[in-house]
PDB file of C-alpha atoms in Angstrom:
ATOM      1  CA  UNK A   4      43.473  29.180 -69.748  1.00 37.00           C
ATOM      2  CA  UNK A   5      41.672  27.368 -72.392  1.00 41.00           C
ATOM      3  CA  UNK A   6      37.976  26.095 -72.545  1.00 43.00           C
ATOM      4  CA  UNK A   7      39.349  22.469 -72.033  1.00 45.00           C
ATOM      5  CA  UNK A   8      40.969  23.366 -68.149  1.00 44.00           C
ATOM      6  CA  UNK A   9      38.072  25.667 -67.420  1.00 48.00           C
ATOM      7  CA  UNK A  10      35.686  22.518 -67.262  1.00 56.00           C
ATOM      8  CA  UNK A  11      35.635  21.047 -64.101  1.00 74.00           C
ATOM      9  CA  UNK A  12      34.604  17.622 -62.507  1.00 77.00           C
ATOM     10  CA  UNK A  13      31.163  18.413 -61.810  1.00 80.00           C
ATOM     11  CA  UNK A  14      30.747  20.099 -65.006  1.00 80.00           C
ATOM     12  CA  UNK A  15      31.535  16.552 -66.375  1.00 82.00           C
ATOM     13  CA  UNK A  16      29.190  14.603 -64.263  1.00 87.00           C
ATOM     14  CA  UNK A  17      25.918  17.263 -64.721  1.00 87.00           C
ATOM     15  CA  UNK A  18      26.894  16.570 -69.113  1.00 87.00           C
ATOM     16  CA  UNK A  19      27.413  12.866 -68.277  1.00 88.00           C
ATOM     17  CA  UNK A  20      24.245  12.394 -66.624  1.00 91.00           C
ATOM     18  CA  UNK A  21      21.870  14.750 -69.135  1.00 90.00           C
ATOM     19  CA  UNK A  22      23.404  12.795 -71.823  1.00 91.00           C
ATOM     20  CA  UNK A  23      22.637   9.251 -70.255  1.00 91.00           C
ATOM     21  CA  UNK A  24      19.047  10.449 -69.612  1.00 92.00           C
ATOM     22  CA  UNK A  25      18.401  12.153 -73.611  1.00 89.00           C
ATOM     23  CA  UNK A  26      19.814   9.247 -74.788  1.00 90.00           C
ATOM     24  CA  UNK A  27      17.485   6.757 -72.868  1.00 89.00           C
ATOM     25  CA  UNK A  28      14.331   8.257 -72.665  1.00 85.00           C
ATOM     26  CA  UNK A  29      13.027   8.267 -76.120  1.00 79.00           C
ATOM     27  CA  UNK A  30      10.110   5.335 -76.468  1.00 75.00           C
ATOM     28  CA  UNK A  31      11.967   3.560 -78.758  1.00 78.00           C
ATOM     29  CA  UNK A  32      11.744  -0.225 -79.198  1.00 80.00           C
ATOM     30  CA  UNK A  33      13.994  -1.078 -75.830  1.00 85.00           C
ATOM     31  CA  UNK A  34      11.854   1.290 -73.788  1.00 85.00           C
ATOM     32  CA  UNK A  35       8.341   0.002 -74.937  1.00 85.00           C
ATOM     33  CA  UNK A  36       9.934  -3.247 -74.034  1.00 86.00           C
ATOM     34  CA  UNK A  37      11.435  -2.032 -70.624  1.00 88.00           C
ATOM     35  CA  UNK A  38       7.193  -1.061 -69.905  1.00 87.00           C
ATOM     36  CA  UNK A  39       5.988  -4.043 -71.223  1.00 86.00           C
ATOM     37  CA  UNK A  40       8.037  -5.982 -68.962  1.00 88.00           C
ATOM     38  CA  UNK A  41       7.625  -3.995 -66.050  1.00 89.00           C
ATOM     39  CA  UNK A  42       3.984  -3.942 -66.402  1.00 85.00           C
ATOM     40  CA  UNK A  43       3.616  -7.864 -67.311  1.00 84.00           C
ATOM     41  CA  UNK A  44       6.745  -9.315 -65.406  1.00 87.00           C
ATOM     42  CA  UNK A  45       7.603  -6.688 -62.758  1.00 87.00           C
ATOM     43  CA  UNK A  46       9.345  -3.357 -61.809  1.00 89.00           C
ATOM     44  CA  UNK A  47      12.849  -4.964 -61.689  1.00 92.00           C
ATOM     45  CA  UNK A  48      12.634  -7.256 -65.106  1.00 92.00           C
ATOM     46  CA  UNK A  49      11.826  -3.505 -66.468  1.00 91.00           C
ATOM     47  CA  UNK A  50      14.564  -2.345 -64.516  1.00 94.00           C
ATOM     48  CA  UNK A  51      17.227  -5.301 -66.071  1.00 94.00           C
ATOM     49  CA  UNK A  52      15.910  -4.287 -69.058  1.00 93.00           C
ATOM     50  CA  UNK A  53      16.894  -0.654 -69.008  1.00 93.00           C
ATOM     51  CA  UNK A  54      20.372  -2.318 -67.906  1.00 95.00           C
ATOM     52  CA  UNK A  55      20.860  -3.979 -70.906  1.00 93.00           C
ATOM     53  CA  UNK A  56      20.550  -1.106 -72.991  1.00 92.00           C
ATOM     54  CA  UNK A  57      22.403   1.126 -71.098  1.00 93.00           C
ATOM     55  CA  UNK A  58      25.183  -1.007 -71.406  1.00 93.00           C
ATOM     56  CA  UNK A  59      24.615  -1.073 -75.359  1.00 92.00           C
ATOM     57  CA  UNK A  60      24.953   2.634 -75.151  1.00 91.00           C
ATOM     58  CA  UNK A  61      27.687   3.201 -73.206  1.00 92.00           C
ATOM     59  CA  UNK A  62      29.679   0.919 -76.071  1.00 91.00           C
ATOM     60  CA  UNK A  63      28.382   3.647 -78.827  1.00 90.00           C
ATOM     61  CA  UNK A  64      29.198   6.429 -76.299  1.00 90.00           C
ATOM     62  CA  UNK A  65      32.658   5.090 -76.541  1.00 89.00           C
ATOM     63  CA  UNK A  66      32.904   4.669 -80.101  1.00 88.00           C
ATOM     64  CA  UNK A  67      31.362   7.593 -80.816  1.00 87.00           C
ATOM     65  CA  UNK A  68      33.783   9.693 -78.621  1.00 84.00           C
ATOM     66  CA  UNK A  69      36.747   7.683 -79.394  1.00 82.00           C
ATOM     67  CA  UNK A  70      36.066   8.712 -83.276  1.00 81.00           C
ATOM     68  CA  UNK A  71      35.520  12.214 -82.158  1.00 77.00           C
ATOM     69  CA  UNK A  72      38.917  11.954 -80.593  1.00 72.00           C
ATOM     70  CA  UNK A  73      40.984  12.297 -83.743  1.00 71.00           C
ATOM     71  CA  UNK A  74      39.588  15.509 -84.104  1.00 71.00           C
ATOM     72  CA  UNK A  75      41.029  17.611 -81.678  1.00 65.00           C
ATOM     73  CA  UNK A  76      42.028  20.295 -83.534  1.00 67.00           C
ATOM     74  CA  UNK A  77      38.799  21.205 -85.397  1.00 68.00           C
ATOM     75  CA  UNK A  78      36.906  20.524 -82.058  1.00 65.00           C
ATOM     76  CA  UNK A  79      38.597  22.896 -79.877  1.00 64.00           C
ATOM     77  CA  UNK A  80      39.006  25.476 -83.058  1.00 70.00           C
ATOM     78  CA  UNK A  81      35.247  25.447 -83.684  1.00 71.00           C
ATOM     79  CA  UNK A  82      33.211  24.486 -80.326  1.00 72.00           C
ATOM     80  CA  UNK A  83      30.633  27.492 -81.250  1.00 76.00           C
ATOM     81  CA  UNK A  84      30.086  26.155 -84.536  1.00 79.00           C
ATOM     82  CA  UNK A  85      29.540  22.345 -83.096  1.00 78.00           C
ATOM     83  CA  UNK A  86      27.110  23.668 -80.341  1.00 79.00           C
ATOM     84  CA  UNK A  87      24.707  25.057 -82.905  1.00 83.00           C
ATOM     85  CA  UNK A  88      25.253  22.138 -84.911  1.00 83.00           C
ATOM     86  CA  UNK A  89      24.349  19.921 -81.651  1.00 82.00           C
ATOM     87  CA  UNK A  90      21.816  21.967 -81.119  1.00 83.00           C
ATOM     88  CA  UNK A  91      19.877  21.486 -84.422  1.00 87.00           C
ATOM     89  CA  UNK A  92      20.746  18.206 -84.400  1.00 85.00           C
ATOM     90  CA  UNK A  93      18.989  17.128 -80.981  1.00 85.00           C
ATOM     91  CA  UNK A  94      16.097  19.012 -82.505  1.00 88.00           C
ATOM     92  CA  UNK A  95      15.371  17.494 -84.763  1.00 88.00           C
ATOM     93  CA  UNK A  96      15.906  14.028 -83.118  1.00 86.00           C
ATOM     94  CA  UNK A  97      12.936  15.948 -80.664  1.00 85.00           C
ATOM     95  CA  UNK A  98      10.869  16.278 -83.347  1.00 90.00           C
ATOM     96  CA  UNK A  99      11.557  12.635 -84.755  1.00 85.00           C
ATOM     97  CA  UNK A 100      10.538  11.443 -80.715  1.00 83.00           C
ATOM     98  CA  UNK A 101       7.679  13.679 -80.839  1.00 86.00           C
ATOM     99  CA  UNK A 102       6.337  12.624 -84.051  1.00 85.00           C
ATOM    100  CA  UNK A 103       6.718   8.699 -83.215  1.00 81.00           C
ATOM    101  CA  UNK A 104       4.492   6.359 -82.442  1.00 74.00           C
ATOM    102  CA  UNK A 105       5.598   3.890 -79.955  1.00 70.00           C
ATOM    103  CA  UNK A 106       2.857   1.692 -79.731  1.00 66.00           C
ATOM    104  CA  UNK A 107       3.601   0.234 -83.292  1.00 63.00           C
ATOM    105  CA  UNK A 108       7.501  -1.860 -81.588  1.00 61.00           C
ATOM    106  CA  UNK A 109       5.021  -3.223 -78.960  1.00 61.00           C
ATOM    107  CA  UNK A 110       5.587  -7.194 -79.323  1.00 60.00           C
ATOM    108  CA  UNK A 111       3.681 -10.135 -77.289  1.00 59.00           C
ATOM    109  CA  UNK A 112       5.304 -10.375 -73.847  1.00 57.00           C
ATOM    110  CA  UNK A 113       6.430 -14.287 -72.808  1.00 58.00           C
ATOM    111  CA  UNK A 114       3.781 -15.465 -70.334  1.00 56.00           C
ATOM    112  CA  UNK A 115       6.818 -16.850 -68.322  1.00 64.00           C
ATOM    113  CA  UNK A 116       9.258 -14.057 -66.906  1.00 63.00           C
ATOM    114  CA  UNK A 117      12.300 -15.736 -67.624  1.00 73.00           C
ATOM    115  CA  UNK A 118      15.406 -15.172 -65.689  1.00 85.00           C
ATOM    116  CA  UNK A 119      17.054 -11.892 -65.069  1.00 88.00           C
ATOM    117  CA  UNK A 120      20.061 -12.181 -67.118  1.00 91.00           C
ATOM    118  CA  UNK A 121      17.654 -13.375 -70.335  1.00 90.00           C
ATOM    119  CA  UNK A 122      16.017  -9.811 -69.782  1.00 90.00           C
ATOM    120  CA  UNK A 123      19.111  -8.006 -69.459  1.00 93.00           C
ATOM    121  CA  UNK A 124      20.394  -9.501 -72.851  1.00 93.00           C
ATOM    122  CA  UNK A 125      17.923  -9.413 -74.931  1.00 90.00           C
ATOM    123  CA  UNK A 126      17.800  -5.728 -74.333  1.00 90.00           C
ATOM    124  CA  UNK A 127      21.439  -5.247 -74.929  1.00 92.00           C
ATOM    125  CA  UNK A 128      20.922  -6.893 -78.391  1.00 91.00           C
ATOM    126  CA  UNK A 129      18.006  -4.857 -79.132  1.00 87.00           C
ATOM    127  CA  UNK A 130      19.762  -1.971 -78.625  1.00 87.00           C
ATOM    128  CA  UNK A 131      23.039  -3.009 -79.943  1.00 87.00           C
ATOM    129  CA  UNK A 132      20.910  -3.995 -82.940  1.00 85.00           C
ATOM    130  CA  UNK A 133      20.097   0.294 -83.777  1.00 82.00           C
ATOM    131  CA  UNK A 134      23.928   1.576 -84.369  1.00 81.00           C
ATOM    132  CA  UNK A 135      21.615   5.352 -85.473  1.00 81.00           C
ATOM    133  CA  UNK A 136      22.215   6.020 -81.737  1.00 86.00           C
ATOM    134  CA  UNK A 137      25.728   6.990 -82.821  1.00 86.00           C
ATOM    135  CA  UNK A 138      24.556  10.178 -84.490  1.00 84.00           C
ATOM    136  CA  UNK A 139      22.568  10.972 -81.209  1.00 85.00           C
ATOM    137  CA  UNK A 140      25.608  10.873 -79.064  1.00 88.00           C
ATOM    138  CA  UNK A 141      27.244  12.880 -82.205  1.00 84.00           C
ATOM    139  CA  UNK A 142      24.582  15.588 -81.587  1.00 84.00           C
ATOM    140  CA  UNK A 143      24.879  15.481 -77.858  1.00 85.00           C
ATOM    141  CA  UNK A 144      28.565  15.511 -77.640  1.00 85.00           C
ATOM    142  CA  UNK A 145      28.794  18.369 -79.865  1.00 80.00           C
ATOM    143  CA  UNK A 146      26.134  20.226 -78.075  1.00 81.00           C
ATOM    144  CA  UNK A 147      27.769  20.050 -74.559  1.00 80.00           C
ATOM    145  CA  UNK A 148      31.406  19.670 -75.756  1.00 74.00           C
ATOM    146  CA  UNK A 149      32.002  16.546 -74.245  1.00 77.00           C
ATOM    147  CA  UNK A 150      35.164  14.930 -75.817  1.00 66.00           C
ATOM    148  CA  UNK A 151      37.575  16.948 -74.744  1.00 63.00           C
ATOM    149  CA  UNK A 152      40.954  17.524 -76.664  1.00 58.00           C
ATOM    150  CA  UNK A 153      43.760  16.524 -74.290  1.00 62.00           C
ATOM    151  CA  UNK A 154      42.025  15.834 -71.048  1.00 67.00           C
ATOM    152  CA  UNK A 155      43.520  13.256 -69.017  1.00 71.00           C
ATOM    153  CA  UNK A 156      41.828   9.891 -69.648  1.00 73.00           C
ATOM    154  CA  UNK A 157      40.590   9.342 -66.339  1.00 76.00           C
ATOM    155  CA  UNK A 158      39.170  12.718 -66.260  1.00 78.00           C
ATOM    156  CA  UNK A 159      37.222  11.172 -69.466  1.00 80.00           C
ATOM    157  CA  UNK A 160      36.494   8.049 -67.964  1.00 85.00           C
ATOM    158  CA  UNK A 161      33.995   9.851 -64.950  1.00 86.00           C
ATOM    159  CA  UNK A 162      32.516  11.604 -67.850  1.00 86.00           C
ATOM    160  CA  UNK A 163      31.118   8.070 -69.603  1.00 90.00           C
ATOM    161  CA  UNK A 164      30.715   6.700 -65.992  1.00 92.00           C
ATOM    162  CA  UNK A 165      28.073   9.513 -65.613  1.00 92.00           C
ATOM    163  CA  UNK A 166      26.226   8.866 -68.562  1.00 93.00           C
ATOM    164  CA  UNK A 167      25.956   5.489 -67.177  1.00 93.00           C
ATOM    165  CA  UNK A 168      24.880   6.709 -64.010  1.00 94.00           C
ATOM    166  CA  UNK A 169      22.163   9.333 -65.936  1.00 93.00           C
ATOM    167  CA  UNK A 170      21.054   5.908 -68.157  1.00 94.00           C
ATOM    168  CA  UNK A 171      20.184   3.858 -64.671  1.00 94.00           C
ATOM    169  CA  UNK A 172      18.517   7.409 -63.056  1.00 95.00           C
ATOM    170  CA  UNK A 173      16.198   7.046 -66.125  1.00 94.00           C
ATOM    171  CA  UNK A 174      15.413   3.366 -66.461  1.00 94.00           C
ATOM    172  CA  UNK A 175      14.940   3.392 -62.280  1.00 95.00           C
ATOM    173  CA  UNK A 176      12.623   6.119 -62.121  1.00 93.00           C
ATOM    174  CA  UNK A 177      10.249   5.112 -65.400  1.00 91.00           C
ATOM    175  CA  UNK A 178       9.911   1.584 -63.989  1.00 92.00           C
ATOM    176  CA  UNK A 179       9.304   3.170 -60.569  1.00 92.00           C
ATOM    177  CA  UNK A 180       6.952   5.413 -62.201  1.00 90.00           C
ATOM    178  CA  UNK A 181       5.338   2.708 -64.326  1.00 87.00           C
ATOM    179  CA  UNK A 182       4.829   0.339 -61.630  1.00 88.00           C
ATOM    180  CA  UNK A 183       2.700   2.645 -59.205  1.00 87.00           C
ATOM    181  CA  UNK A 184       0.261   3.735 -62.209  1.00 84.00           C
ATOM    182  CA  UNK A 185       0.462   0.176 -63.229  1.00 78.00           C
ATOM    183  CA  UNK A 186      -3.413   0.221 -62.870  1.00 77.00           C
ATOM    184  CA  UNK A 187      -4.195   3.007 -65.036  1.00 78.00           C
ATOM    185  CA  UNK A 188      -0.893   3.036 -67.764  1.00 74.00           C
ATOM    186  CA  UNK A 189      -2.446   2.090 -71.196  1.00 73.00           C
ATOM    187  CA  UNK A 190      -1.203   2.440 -74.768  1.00 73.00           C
ATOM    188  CA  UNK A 191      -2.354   5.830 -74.788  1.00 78.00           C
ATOM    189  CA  UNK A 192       0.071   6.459 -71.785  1.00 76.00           C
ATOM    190  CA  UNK A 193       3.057   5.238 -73.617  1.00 79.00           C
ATOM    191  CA  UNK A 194       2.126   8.004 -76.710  1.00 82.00           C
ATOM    192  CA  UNK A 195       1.708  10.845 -74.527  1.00 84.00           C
ATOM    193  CA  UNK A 196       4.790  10.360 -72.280  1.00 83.00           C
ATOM    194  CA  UNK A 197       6.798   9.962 -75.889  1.00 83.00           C
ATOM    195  CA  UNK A 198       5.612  12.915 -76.776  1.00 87.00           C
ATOM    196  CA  UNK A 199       6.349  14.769 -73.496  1.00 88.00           C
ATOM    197  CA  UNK A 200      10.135  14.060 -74.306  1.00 87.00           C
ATOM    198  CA  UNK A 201      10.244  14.783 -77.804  1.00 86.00           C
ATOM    199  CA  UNK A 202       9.031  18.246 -76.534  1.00 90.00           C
ATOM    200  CA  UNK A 203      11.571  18.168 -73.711  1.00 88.00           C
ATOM    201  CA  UNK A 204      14.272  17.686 -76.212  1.00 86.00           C
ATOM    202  CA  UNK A 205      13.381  19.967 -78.871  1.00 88.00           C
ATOM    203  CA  UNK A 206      12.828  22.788 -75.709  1.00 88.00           C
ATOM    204  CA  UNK A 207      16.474  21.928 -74.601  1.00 83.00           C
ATOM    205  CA  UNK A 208      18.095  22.094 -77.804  1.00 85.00           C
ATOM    206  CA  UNK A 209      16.500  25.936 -78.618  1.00 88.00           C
ATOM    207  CA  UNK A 210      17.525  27.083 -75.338  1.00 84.00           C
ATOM    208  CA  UNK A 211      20.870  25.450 -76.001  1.00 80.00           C
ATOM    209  CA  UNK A 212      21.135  27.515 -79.769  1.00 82.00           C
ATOM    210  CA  UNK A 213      20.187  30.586 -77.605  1.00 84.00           C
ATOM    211  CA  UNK A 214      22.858  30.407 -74.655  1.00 76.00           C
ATOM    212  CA  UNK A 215      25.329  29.483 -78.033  1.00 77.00           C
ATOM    213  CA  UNK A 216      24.548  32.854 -79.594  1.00 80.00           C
ATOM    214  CA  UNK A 217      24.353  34.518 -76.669  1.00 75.00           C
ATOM    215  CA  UNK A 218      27.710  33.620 -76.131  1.00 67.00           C
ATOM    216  CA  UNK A 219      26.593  31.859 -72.426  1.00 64.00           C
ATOM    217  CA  UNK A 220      27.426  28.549 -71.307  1.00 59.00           C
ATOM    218  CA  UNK A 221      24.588  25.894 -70.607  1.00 54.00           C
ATOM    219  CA  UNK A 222      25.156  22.514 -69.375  1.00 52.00           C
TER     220      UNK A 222
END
């Protein structure tokens, strides 16, 4: 039995879901917005928000692993090689988060809230508008072996449903979270959580190059 029928369902959805939440958490300039909105407009504008972009993602997830596809071959001949490669590439996309400062993409909030849908697509566009997240689903894809050489496609399909699912789990708990310390978040808030991940992601990715060389599996 190869590495490809040894992964199971649930194997799929725990990937799917750390993937949707890596890729969503950094402070970039969708989730300064997602804050802004959820401190100035309400929890579920945020939440819309975070919507938006997760459906921007889940179109690079696709295009990302579709690409990947056409490389069966060299991804099943060299998963080792593409885990350590994942590895060092999610840390230094930690380091990147950790070093950023996401104060400077905050932008004057409309006074008026606007309708839901206006929320939801202005954040698709804004993340639609960064195609870099490709080489972040690159590095995480690699790291966990996601595309899969010859699995069947729907077998595939709960895989990107979970990093869906892992993308809304994020953008409903920071809104959650933002919302009850609305009183007491400030821009000094929004640094320190930013950095918080970028040390969460570099942490992940060393343990991740350790299990690799160890020759042990980690989700």
């Amino acid at each position: 039995m190869n590495w490809i029928e040894q992964v199971t369902i649930l194997d799929l959805l725990v990937k799917g879901l750390i993937v949707g939440v890596v890729v969503s958490a950094p402070l970039g300039p969708v989730g300064v917005l997602c804050i802004q909105r959820t401190l100035n407009k309400g929890r579920w504008y945020g939440f819309v928000t975070g919507l938006g972009a997760a459906l921007s993602d889940i179109g690079y997830a696709l295009i990302t692993g579709y690409g990947m596809s056409f490389m069966d071959d060299f991804l099943a001949k060299n998963q080792v090689l593409l885990q350590v490669v994942g590895s060092v590439m999610l840390f230094v996309f930690g380091i990147y988060t950790f070093r950023s400062n996401p104060v400077h993409s905050i932008r004057p909030v409309s006074s008026t809230p606007g309708s839901y849908l206006h929320n939801f697509v202005t954040a698709f566009f804004v993340t639609l508008s960064n195609p870099l997240i490709i080489f972040l689903f690159i590095g995480l894809f690699a790291r966990f072996s996601f595309v899969m050489p010859g699995s069947p496609v729907g077998f595939q399909l709960v895989g990107y449903l979970a990093i869906v699912l892992g993308a809304l789990l994020w953008w409903f708990g920071i809104t959650y979270f933002v919302n009850k310390v609305r009183t007491r978040f400030n821009l000094r808030g929004i640094w320190i959580l930013n950095r918080v991940i970028g040390i969460v992601v570099m942490l992940m990715s060393v343990a991740g190059f350790i299990y690799t060389i160890l020759g042990k599996t980690m989700y």
